[in-house]
Short mmCIF file of C-alpha atoms in Angstrom, two decimals:
data_model
loop_
_atom_site.label_atom_id
_atom_site.label_comp_id
_atom_site.label_asym_id
_atom_site.label_seq_id
_atom_site.Cartn_x
_atom_site.Cartn_y
_atom_site.Cartn_z
CA MET A 5 4.72 53.12 -43.08
CA ALA A 6 3.85 56.18 -45.20
CA ARG A 7 0.15 55.22 -45.07
CA LEU A 8 0.29 54.96 -41.28
CA VAL A 9 1.87 58.42 -41.02
CA ALA A 10 -0.75 59.83 -43.43
CA VAL A 11 -3.64 58.32 -41.43
CA PHE A 12 -2.15 59.64 -38.20
CA ALA A 13 -1.73 63.11 -39.74
CA ILE A 14 -5.34 63.14 -40.98
CA CYS A 15 -6.61 62.12 -37.55
CA LEU A 16 -4.51 64.78 -35.86
CA LEU A 17 -5.66 67.43 -38.33
CA SER A 18 -9.33 66.45 -37.85
CA ALA A 19 -8.98 66.67 -34.08
CA SER A 20 -7.33 70.09 -34.38
CA ILE A 21 -10.10 71.41 -36.63
CA ALA A 22 -12.79 70.01 -34.34
CA SER A 23 -11.08 71.57 -31.33
CA ALA A 24 -10.75 74.96 -33.02
CA THR A 25 -14.40 74.88 -34.12
CA PHE A 26 -15.49 73.88 -30.64
CA VAL A 27 -13.72 76.75 -28.89
CA SER A 28 -14.95 79.31 -31.42
CA ASN A 29 -18.60 78.22 -30.91
CA PRO A 30 -19.32 78.58 -27.21
CA PHE A 31 -22.74 77.91 -25.75
CA LEU A 32 -24.85 80.90 -24.83
CA VAL A 33 -27.11 80.27 -21.83
CA LYS A 34 -30.03 82.71 -21.65
CA GLY A 35 -32.68 83.17 -19.00
CA LYS A 36 -34.51 85.55 -16.66
CA ALA A 37 -34.67 86.23 -12.93
CA TYR A 38 -37.78 87.73 -11.41
CA CYS A 39 -39.47 88.76 -8.20
CA ASP A 40 -42.64 86.76 -7.49
CA THR A 41 -44.58 89.76 -6.19
CA CYS A 42 -47.69 87.66 -5.44
CA ARG A 43 -45.79 84.76 -3.82
CA CYS A 44 -47.74 82.31 -5.96
CA GLY A 45 -44.89 80.28 -7.48
CA PHE A 46 -45.22 81.43 -11.07
CA GLU A 47 -45.03 84.54 -13.22
CA THR A 48 -48.07 86.83 -13.27
CA PRO A 49 -48.84 90.25 -14.80
CA ALA A 50 -47.48 91.74 -11.54
CA THR A 51 -44.14 89.94 -11.82
CA LYS A 52 -41.13 92.25 -11.58
CA TYR A 53 -38.01 91.24 -13.53
CA LEU A 54 -34.87 91.95 -11.54
CA ALA A 55 -31.97 94.01 -12.84
CA GLY A 56 -28.67 93.21 -11.15
CA ALA A 57 -29.61 89.79 -9.77
CA LYS A 58 -26.76 87.26 -9.65
CA VAL A 59 -27.05 83.79 -11.16
CA ARG A 60 -24.54 80.97 -11.50
CA ILE A 61 -24.08 77.95 -13.74
CA GLU A 62 -23.02 74.93 -11.68
CA CYS A 63 -21.90 71.74 -13.42
CA ARG A 64 -21.00 68.50 -11.69
CA HIS A 65 -19.89 65.15 -13.04
CA ARG A 66 -22.82 62.83 -13.68
CA VAL A 67 -21.26 59.87 -11.81
CA THR A 68 -18.88 61.26 -9.21
CA GLU A 69 -20.93 64.40 -8.41
CA ALA A 70 -17.63 66.32 -8.29
CA PRO A 71 -17.96 69.98 -9.33
CA THR A 72 -16.47 70.63 -12.77
CA TYR A 73 -17.52 74.16 -13.72
CA THR A 74 -18.94 77.30 -12.12
CA PHE A 75 -19.57 80.66 -13.73
CA GLU A 76 -21.59 83.66 -12.54
CA GLY A 77 -23.63 86.17 -14.45
CA VAL A 78 -25.73 89.25 -13.68
CA THR A 79 -29.12 90.21 -15.08
CA ASN A 80 -29.61 93.31 -17.22
CA SER A 81 -32.31 95.98 -16.89
CA LYS A 82 -34.93 93.51 -18.21
CA GLY A 83 -33.97 90.76 -15.75
CA GLU A 84 -32.24 88.77 -18.51
CA TYR A 85 -28.83 87.14 -18.34
CA ASN A 86 -26.53 85.77 -21.03
CA ILE A 87 -23.67 83.53 -19.95
CA LEU A 88 -21.06 82.18 -22.38
CA VAL A 89 -19.84 78.65 -21.72
CA LYS A 90 -16.75 77.83 -23.77
CA SER A 91 -16.58 74.09 -23.25
CA ASP A 92 -18.73 71.02 -23.79
CA HIS A 93 -20.07 69.39 -20.61
CA GLY A 94 -21.32 66.12 -22.07
CA ASP A 95 -20.64 64.10 -18.90
CA ASP A 96 -21.93 66.79 -16.55
CA ILE A 97 -25.24 67.77 -15.02
CA CYS A 98 -25.52 71.55 -15.26
CA ASP A 99 -27.97 73.88 -13.55
CA VAL A 100 -28.39 77.62 -13.56
CA VAL A 101 -29.12 78.68 -9.96
CA LEU A 102 -30.15 81.89 -8.26
CA VAL A 103 -27.36 83.40 -6.18
CA LYS A 104 -28.47 86.83 -4.95
CA SER A 105 -31.39 89.15 -5.54
CA SER A 106 -30.85 92.83 -6.22
CA ASP A 107 -34.04 93.66 -4.29
CA PRO A 108 -33.82 93.32 -0.49
CA THR A 109 -37.65 93.05 -0.24
CA CYS A 110 -37.58 90.12 -2.64
CA ALA A 111 -34.54 88.10 -1.64
CA LYS A 112 -35.71 84.58 -0.76
CA PRO A 113 -35.24 82.07 -3.61
CA ASN A 114 -38.50 80.35 -4.46
CA ALA A 115 -37.99 76.61 -3.82
CA GLY A 116 -38.69 74.76 -7.05
CA ARG A 117 -38.14 77.91 -9.13
CA ASP A 118 -34.61 78.63 -7.90
CA ARG A 119 -32.74 76.53 -10.48
CA SER A 120 -33.03 75.42 -14.08
CA ARG A 121 -31.33 72.46 -15.76
CA VAL A 122 -29.44 73.19 -19.00
CA ILE A 123 -27.84 70.76 -21.45
CA LEU A 124 -24.34 71.88 -22.38
CA THR A 125 -23.24 69.33 -24.94
CA ARG A 126 -23.35 69.13 -28.71
CA ASN A 127 -23.91 65.37 -28.64
CA ASN A 128 -27.68 65.56 -28.20
CA GLY A 129 -29.14 66.47 -31.59
CA MET A 130 -29.65 70.17 -30.85
CA ILE A 131 -28.53 72.38 -33.69
CA SER A 132 -28.29 75.74 -31.93
CA ASP A 133 -25.55 76.73 -29.48
CA ILE A 134 -28.09 78.81 -27.54
CA ARG A 135 -29.57 77.18 -24.45
CA PHE A 136 -32.64 78.65 -22.76
CA ALA A 137 -33.08 78.19 -19.03
CA ASN A 138 -36.48 78.44 -17.38
CA ALA A 139 -37.17 81.72 -15.59
CA MET A 140 -36.18 81.62 -11.91
CA GLY A 141 -37.77 83.57 -9.11
CA PHE A 142 -37.26 85.14 -5.72
CA LEU A 143 -40.20 85.59 -3.34
CA ARG A 144 -41.31 89.04 -2.20
CA ASP A 145 -41.52 89.41 1.58
CA GLU A 146 -45.18 90.47 1.42
CA PRO A 147 -47.46 90.05 -1.60
CA LEU A 148 -48.66 93.19 -3.36
CA SER A 149 -52.20 94.31 -2.52
CA SER A 150 -53.23 93.83 -6.17
CA CYS A 151 -52.39 90.11 -6.03
CA THR A 152 -55.82 89.06 -4.75
CA GLN A 153 -57.42 90.39 -7.92
CA ILE A 154 -54.68 88.87 -10.10
CA LEU A 155 -55.04 85.44 -8.51
CA GLN A 156 -58.81 85.56 -9.05
CA GLN A 157 -58.07 85.64 -12.79
CA TYR A 158 -56.44 82.24 -12.33
CA HIS A 159 -59.34 81.06 -10.11
CA LEU A 160 -56.94 80.82 -7.17
CA THR A 161 -57.39 82.12 -3.66
CA ASP A 162 -55.00 82.87 -0.80
CA ASP A 163 -55.91 79.66 1.03
CA GLN A 164 -54.57 77.54 -1.85
CA PHE A 165 -50.99 78.65 -1.16
#
């Protein structure tokens, strides 16, 4: 009986330590939001990074699709955001999504560049608690006049968009 109590106590202590470590090591999700000033679908030298844009992490259960977690963040003066996530989402599919642009002339989310998948679990072999999301972009209402020259650098023309 004493052995059973000792084993139970060790298991309980291990779970407590793991839980305390887990809460003290949140994930940090980092990324950028930008204005696609040339409306070309990717970042260029004319890209403007947006200060004050709103982004959100949305997690949903892998099987049931039920929402499990939502948290919003705002970009800094360099268009970068840092969002702390304090729990493991091993059974969830999580995306960072664009919510709102801070620039009214660049407010339409660019389909295909309006979300970024992030893995928020420690059971995947990654050592770091930092997760990097792909940059996400809003489309400018009208492309800048300098975009024609910029797109020529990529050997692209207006009729390819």
